């Protein structure tokens, strides 16, 4: 399986964030488990070799959802679903 795009990761990231506060590295491990990614996919790096591809895409998903008001960032490095994000998930 290829690493999903940041758009494809939005729902898994929001779902995980609705379960409570989390951080990108924890979210990446949990989402990788849920998607069944193999170790090679989990460790794929960006061309710059400075960040894992999955972490980067989760960051972008989180960034755009926070701009849309679906994710709250209560403190640096930590995020959770906002009331609007939880409402969106419950509307299915």
mmCIF file of N, CA and C in Angstrom:
data_model
loop_
_atom_site.group_PDB
_atom_site.id
_atom_site.type_symbol
_atom_site.label_atom_id
_atom_site.label_comp_id
_atom_site.label_asym_id
_atom_site.label_seq_id
_atom_site.Cartn_x
_atom_site.Cartn_y
_atom_site.Cartn_z
ATOM 1 N N UNK A 1 0.843 -1.185 0.000
ATOM 2 C CA UNK A 1 0.000 0.000 0.000
ATOM 3 C C UNK A 1 0.884 1.244 0.000
ATOM 4 N N UNK A 2 0.500 2.212 -0.799
ATOM 5 C CA UNK A 2 1.230 3.475 -0.822
ATOM 6 C C UNK A 2 0.787 4.344 0.356
ATOM 7 N N UNK A 3 1.643 5.259 0.754
ATOM 8 C CA UNK A 3 1.298 6.194 1.821
ATOM 9 C C UNK A 3 0.156 7.080 1.302
ATOM 10 N N UNK A 4 -0.957 7.169 2.028
ATOM 11 C CA UNK A 4 -2.061 8.019 1.576
ATOM 12 C C UNK A 4 -1.650 9.490 1.524
ATOM 13 N N UNK A 5 -2.329 10.246 0.660
ATOM 14 C CA UNK A 5 -2.093 11.687 0.580
ATOM 15 C C UNK A 5 -2.608 12.349 1.859
ATOM 16 N N UNK A 6 -2.240 13.608 2.053
ATOM 17 C CA UNK A 6 -2.713 14.281 3.263
ATOM 18 C C UNK A 6 -4.238 14.411 3.246
ATOM 19 N N UNK A 7 -4.844 14.535 2.063
ATOM 20 C CA UNK A 7 -6.300 14.615 1.983
ATOM 21 C C UNK A 7 -6.933 13.294 2.425
ATOM 22 N N UNK A 8 -6.332 12.187 2.011
ATOM 23 C CA UNK A 8 -6.849 10.869 2.393
ATOM 24 C C UNK A 8 -6.628 10.586 3.879
ATOM 25 N N UNK A 9 -5.670 11.268 4.488
ATOM 26 C CA UNK A 9 -5.384 11.072 5.912
ATOM 27 C C UNK A 9 -6.248 11.947 6.817
ATOM 28 N N UNK A 10 -6.986 12.877 6.246
ATOM 29 C CA UNK A 10 -7.774 13.785 7.076
ATOM 30 C C UNK A 10 -8.783 13.047 7.960
ATOM 31 N N UNK A 11 -9.536 12.128 7.395
ATOM 32 C CA UNK A 11 -10.527 11.411 8.194
ATOM 33 C C UNK A 11 -9.868 10.552 9.277
ATOM 34 N N UNK A 12 -8.824 9.754 8.961
ATOM 35 C CA UNK A 12 -8.172 9.007 10.037
ATOM 36 C C UNK A 12 -7.565 9.902 11.123
ATOM 37 N N UNK A 13 -6.998 11.041 10.746
ATOM 38 C CA UNK A 13 -6.415 11.957 11.726
ATOM 39 C C UNK A 13 -7.517 12.551 12.603
ATOM 40 N N UNK A 14 -8.614 12.972 11.998
ATOM 41 C CA UNK A 14 -9.717 13.549 12.763
ATOM 42 C C UNK A 14 -10.342 12.497 13.688
ATOM 43 N N UNK A 15 -10.497 11.295 13.196
ATOM 44 C CA UNK A 15 -11.043 10.210 14.014
ATOM 45 C C UNK A 15 -10.160 9.956 15.223
ATOM 46 N N UNK A 16 -8.865 9.878 15.006
ATOM 47 C CA UNK A 16 -7.933 9.661 16.113
ATOM 48 C C UNK A 16 -7.960 10.840 17.083
ATOM 49 N N UNK A 17 -8.015 12.048 16.551
ATOM 50 C CA UNK A 17 -8.050 13.247 17.404
ATOM 51 C C UNK A 17 -9.334 13.299 18.227
ATOM 52 N N UNK A 18 -10.394 12.702 17.736
ATOM 53 C CA UNK A 18 -11.653 12.696 18.491
ATOM 54 C C UNK A 18 -11.589 11.750 19.687
ATOM 55 N N UNK A 19 -10.596 10.874 19.702
ATOM 56 C CA UNK A 19 -10.421 9.923 20.799
ATOM 57 C C UNK A 19 -9.661 10.550 21.968
ATOM 58 N N UNK A 20 -9.118 11.746 21.775
ATOM 59 C CA UNK A 20 -8.390 12.447 22.831
ATOM 60 C C UNK A 20 -7.152 13.129 22.282
ATOM 61 N N UNK A 21 -6.464 13.852 23.164
ATOM 62 C CA UNK A 21 -5.251 14.563 22.749
ATOM 63 C C UNK A 21 -4.205 13.577 22.241
ATOM 64 N N UNK A 22 -3.489 13.993 21.203
ATOM 65 C CA UNK A 22 -2.437 13.157 20.641
ATOM 66 C C UNK A 22 -1.356 14.038 20.043
ATOM 67 N N UNK A 23 -0.297 13.416 19.606
ATOM 68 C CA UNK A 23 0.835 14.074 18.942
ATOM 69 C C UNK A 23 1.068 13.367 17.610
ATOM 70 N N UNK A 24 1.735 14.032 16.688
ATOM 71 C CA UNK A 24 1.944 13.463 15.361
ATOM 72 C C UNK A 24 2.666 12.109 15.404
ATOM 73 N N UNK A 25 3.764 11.937 16.164
ATOM 74 C CA UNK A 25 4.418 10.622 16.161
ATOM 75 C C UNK A 25 3.499 9.493 16.657
ATOM 76 N N UNK A 26 2.712 9.780 17.673
ATOM 77 C CA UNK A 26 1.763 8.782 18.188
ATOM 78 C C UNK A 26 0.683 8.525 17.147
ATOM 79 N N UNK A 27 0.170 9.598 16.544
ATOM 80 C CA UNK A 27 -0.850 9.469 15.510
ATOM 81 C C UNK A 27 -0.315 8.666 14.327
ATOM 82 N N UNK A 28 0.925 8.909 13.943
ATOM 83 C CA UNK A 28 1.514 8.187 12.812
ATOM 84 C C UNK A 28 1.580 6.687 13.097
ATOM 85 N N UNK A 29 2.004 6.314 14.292
ATOM 86 C CA UNK A 29 2.068 4.885 14.647
ATOM 87 C C UNK A 29 0.686 4.258 14.645
ATOM 88 N N UNK A 30 -0.281 4.933 15.246
ATOM 89 C CA UNK A 30 -1.641 4.398 15.328
ATOM 90 C C UNK A 30 -2.274 4.278 13.948
ATOM 91 N N UNK A 31 -2.155 5.322 13.143
ATOM 92 C CA UNK A 31 -2.736 5.308 11.802
ATOM 93 C C UNK A 31 -2.053 4.265 10.928
ATOM 94 N N UNK A 32 -0.729 4.150 11.039
ATOM 95 C CA UNK A 32 0.007 3.130 10.272
ATOM 96 C C UNK A 32 -0.487 1.734 10.646
ATOM 97 N N UNK A 33 -0.725 1.496 11.938
ATOM 98 C CA UNK A 33 -1.271 0.208 12.374
ATOM 99 C C UNK A 33 -2.651 -0.022 11.780
ATOM 100 N N UNK A 34 -3.505 0.990 11.860
ATOM 101 C CA UNK A 34 -4.879 0.865 11.353
ATOM 102 C C UNK A 34 -4.933 0.665 9.843
ATOM 103 N N UNK A 35 -3.966 1.253 9.130
ATOM 104 C CA UNK A 35 -3.918 1.108 7.669
ATOM 105 C C UNK A 35 -3.146 -0.134 7.228
ATOM 106 N N UNK A 36 -2.480 -0.778 8.170
ATOM 107 C CA UNK A 36 -1.699 -1.964 7.844
ATOM 108 C C UNK A 36 -0.426 -1.668 7.060
ATOM 109 N N UNK A 37 0.195 -0.525 7.313
ATOM 110 C CA UNK A 37 1.432 -0.173 6.611
ATOM 111 C C UNK A 37 2.583 -1.037 7.121
ATOM 112 N N UNK A 38 3.432 -1.453 6.198
ATOM 113 C CA UNK A 38 4.601 -2.242 6.583
ATOM 114 C C UNK A 38 5.715 -1.302 7.052
ATOM 115 N N UNK A 39 6.742 -1.870 7.651
ATOM 116 C CA UNK A 39 7.832 -1.077 8.243
ATOM 117 C C UNK A 39 8.496 -0.160 7.210
ATOM 118 N N UNK A 40 8.714 -0.651 5.998
ATOM 119 C CA UNK A 40 9.347 0.176 4.962
ATOM 120 C C UNK A 40 8.515 1.418 4.661
ATOM 121 N N UNK A 41 7.189 1.258 4.613
ATOM 122 C CA UNK A 41 6.307 2.391 4.341
ATOM 123 C C UNK A 41 6.325 3.379 5.508
ATOM 124 N N UNK A 42 6.357 2.860 6.724
ATOM 125 C CA UNK A 42 6.385 3.718 7.908
ATOM 126 C C UNK A 42 7.662 4.558 7.967
ATOM 127 N N UNK A 43 8.751 4.021 7.449
ATOM 128 C CA UNK A 43 10.057 4.683 7.540
ATOM 129 C C UNK A 43 10.425 5.485 6.298
ATOM 130 N N UNK A 44 9.562 5.512 5.270
ATOM 131 C CA UNK A 44 9.870 6.281 4.060
ATOM 132 C C UNK A 44 10.113 7.740 4.417
ATOM 133 N N UNK A 45 11.162 8.302 3.847
ATOM 134 C CA UNK A 45 11.542 9.684 4.125
ATOM 135 C C UNK A 45 11.187 10.590 2.949
ATOM 136 N N UNK A 46 11.031 11.873 3.233
ATOM 137 C CA UNK A 46 10.893 12.872 2.184
ATOM 138 C C UNK A 46 12.210 12.924 1.416
ATOM 139 N N UNK A 47 12.211 13.465 0.204
ATOM 140 C CA UNK A 47 13.470 13.574 -0.535
ATOM 141 C C UNK A 47 14.565 14.324 0.228
ATOM 142 N N UNK A 48 14.183 15.238 1.098
ATOM 143 C CA UNK A 48 15.170 15.992 1.881
ATOM 144 C C UNK A 48 15.824 15.123 2.961
ATOM 145 N N UNK A 49 15.226 13.964 3.244
ATOM 146 C CA UNK A 49 15.699 13.020 4.262
ATOM 147 C C UNK A 49 15.626 13.606 5.685
ATOM 148 N N UNK A 50 14.786 14.628 5.882
ATOM 149 C CA UNK A 50 14.686 15.275 7.190
ATOM 150 C C UNK A 50 13.415 14.916 7.942
ATOM 151 N N UNK A 51 12.457 14.277 7.276
ATOM 152 C CA UNK A 51 11.200 13.944 7.925
ATOM 153 C C UNK A 51 10.587 12.724 7.245
ATOM 154 N N UNK A 52 9.901 11.909 8.036
ATOM 155 C CA UNK A 52 9.197 10.760 7.464
ATOM 156 C C UNK A 52 8.007 11.258 6.654
ATOM 157 N N UNK A 53 7.752 10.601 5.543
ATOM 158 C CA UNK A 53 6.668 10.977 4.638
ATOM 159 C C UNK A 53 5.321 10.927 5.354
ATOM 160 N N UNK A 54 5.059 9.874 6.120
ATOM 161 C CA UNK A 54 3.782 9.746 6.819
ATOM 162 C C UNK A 54 3.606 10.881 7.834
ATOM 163 N N UNK A 55 4.646 11.206 8.580
ATOM 164 C CA UNK A 55 4.573 12.308 9.551
ATOM 165 C C UNK A 55 4.260 13.622 8.830
ATOM 166 N N UNK A 56 4.921 13.864 7.712
ATOM 167 C CA UNK A 56 4.707 15.083 6.949
ATOM 168 C C UNK A 56 3.258 15.200 6.496
ATOM 169 N N UNK A 57 2.711 14.112 5.992
ATOM 170 C CA UNK A 57 1.328 14.157 5.497
ATOM 171 C C UNK A 57 0.328 14.307 6.637
ATOM 172 N N UNK A 58 0.620 13.726 7.785
ATOM 173 C CA UNK A 58 -0.249 13.913 8.952
ATOM 174 C C UNK A 58 -0.184 15.367 9.415
ATOM 175 N N UNK A 59 1.014 15.952 9.404
ATOM 176 C CA UNK A 59 1.152 17.368 9.755
ATOM 177 C C UNK A 59 0.290 18.245 8.850
ATOM 178 N N UNK A 60 0.339 17.983 7.535
ATOM 179 C CA UNK A 60 -0.444 18.794 6.602
ATOM 180 C C UNK A 60 -1.936 18.587 6.807
ATOM 181 N N UNK A 61 -2.366 17.364 7.030
ATOM 182 C CA UNK A 61 -3.787 17.101 7.299
ATOM 183 C C UNK A 61 -4.232 17.857 8.544
ATOM 184 N N UNK A 62 -3.425 17.775 9.596
ATOM 185 C CA UNK A 62 -3.719 18.468 10.853
ATOM 186 C C UNK A 62 -3.756 19.983 10.624
ATOM 187 N N UNK A 63 -2.801 20.515 9.880
ATOM 188 C CA UNK A 63 -2.719 21.946 9.606
ATOM 189 C C UNK A 63 -3.990 22.452 8.917
ATOM 190 N N UNK A 64 -4.386 21.796 7.837
ATOM 191 C CA UNK A 64 -5.556 22.262 7.095
ATOM 192 C C UNK A 64 -6.843 22.079 7.887
ATOM 193 N N UNK A 65 -6.941 21.016 8.670
ATOM 194 C CA UNK A 65 -8.140 20.836 9.489
ATOM 195 C C UNK A 65 -8.183 21.837 10.644
ATOM 196 N N UNK A 66 -7.029 22.243 11.153
ATOM 197 C CA UNK A 66 -7.033 23.274 12.200
ATOM 198 C C UNK A 66 -7.474 24.604 11.608
ATOM 199 N N UNK A 67 -7.068 24.901 10.377
ATOM 200 C CA UNK A 67 -7.504 26.131 9.705
ATOM 201 C C UNK A 67 -9.005 26.109 9.440
ATOM 202 N N UNK A 68 -9.566 24.912 9.255
ATOM 203 C CA UNK A 68 -11.003 24.762 9.014
ATOM 204 C C UNK A 68 -11.801 24.699 10.315
ATOM 205 N N UNK A 69 -11.109 24.717 11.454
ATOM 206 C CA UNK A 69 -11.787 24.689 12.740
ATOM 207 C C UNK A 69 -12.178 23.301 13.224
ATOM 208 N N UNK A 70 -11.616 22.260 12.606
ATOM 209 C CA UNK A 70 -11.961 20.885 12.988
ATOM 210 C C UNK A 70 -11.003 20.295 14.016
ATOM 211 N N UNK A 71 -9.821 20.897 14.119
ATOM 212 C CA UNK A 71 -8.783 20.437 15.043
ATOM 213 C C UNK A 71 -8.393 21.600 15.947
ATOM 214 N N UNK A 72 -8.278 21.325 17.229
ATOM 215 C CA UNK A 72 -7.760 22.310 18.186
ATOM 216 C C UNK A 72 -6.330 21.934 18.551
ATOM 217 N N UNK A 73 -5.510 22.948 18.780
ATOM 218 C CA UNK A 73 -4.127 22.748 19.210
ATOM 219 C C UNK A 73 -3.987 23.438 20.573
ATOM 220 N N UNK A 74 -4.248 22.687 21.660
ATOM 221 C CA UNK A 74 -4.224 23.311 22.982
ATOM 222 C C UNK A 74 -2.839 23.749 23.436
ATOM 223 N N UNK A 75 -1.810 23.072 22.953
ATOM 224 C CA UNK A 75 -0.430 23.473 23.246
ATOM 225 C C UNK A 75 0.471 22.896 22.159
ATOM 226 N N UNK A 76 1.669 23.395 22.091
ATOM 227 C CA UNK A 76 2.604 23.022 21.026
ATOM 228 C C UNK A 76 2.766 21.501 20.938
ATOM 229 N N UNK A 77 2.582 20.996 19.736
ATOM 230 C CA UNK A 77 2.793 19.579 19.473
ATOM 231 C C UNK A 77 1.636 18.670 19.820
ATOM 232 N N UNK A 78 0.589 19.210 20.399
ATOM 233 C CA UNK A 78 -0.552 18.400 20.825
ATOM 234 C C UNK A 78 -1.796 18.866 20.072
ATOM 235 N N UNK A 79 -2.611 17.919 19.637
ATOM 236 C CA UNK A 79 -3.854 18.300 18.975
ATOM 237 C C UNK A 79 -4.981 17.362 19.368
ATOM 238 N N UNK A 80 -6.195 17.861 19.193
ATOM 239 C CA UNK A 80 -7.411 17.111 19.488
ATOM 240 C C UNK A 80 -8.516 17.612 18.565
ATOM 241 N N UNK A 81 -9.569 16.842 18.433
ATOM 242 C CA UNK A 81 -10.698 17.280 17.612
ATOM 243 C C UNK A 81 -11.438 18.399 18.325
ATOM 244 N N UNK A 82 -11.853 19.395 17.576
ATOM 245 C CA UNK A 82 -12.662 20.475 18.139
ATOM 246 C C UNK A 82 -14.111 19.993 18.230
ATOM 247 N N UNK A 83 -14.957 20.803 18.814
ATOM 248 C CA UNK A 83 -16.382 20.471 18.868
ATOM 249 C C UNK A 83 -16.941 20.321 17.449
ATOM 250 N N UNK A 84 -16.508 21.197 16.542
ATOM 251 C CA UNK A 84 -16.969 21.115 15.149
ATOM 252 C C UNK A 84 -16.476 19.825 14.491
ATOM 253 N N UNK A 85 -15.245 19.412 14.806
ATOM 254 C CA UNK A 85 -14.709 18.162 14.255
ATOM 255 C C UNK A 85 -15.462 16.947 14.758
ATOM 256 N N UNK A 86 -15.775 16.932 16.052
ATOM 257 C CA UNK A 86 -16.554 15.818 16.612
ATOM 258 C C UNK A 86 -17.962 15.796 16.030
ATOM 259 N N UNK A 87 -18.540 16.984 15.833
ATOM 260 C CA UNK A 87 -19.870 17.071 15.230
ATOM 261 C C UNK A 87 -19.855 16.533 13.801
ATOM 262 N N UNK A 88 -18.836 16.882 13.050
ATOM 263 C CA UNK A 88 -18.709 16.387 11.664
ATOM 264 C C UNK A 88 -18.628 14.858 11.651
ATOM 265 N N UNK A 89 -17.865 14.294 12.544
ATOM 266 C CA UNK A 89 -17.743 12.833 12.612
ATOM 267 C C UNK A 89 -19.065 12.178 12.994
ATOM 268 N N UNK A 90 -19.804 12.807 13.901
ATOM 269 C CA UNK A 90 -21.057 12.200 14.353
ATOM 270 C C UNK A 90 -22.144 12.276 13.278
ATOM 271 N N UNK A 91 -22.016 13.241 12.354
ATOM 272 C CA UNK A 91 -22.981 13.356 11.261
ATOM 273 C C UNK A 91 -22.715 12.349 10.156
ATOM 274 N N UNK A 92 -21.510 11.751 10.211
ATOM 275 C CA UNK A 92 -21.132 10.665 9.334
ATOM 276 C C UNK A 92 -21.143 10.915 7.915
#
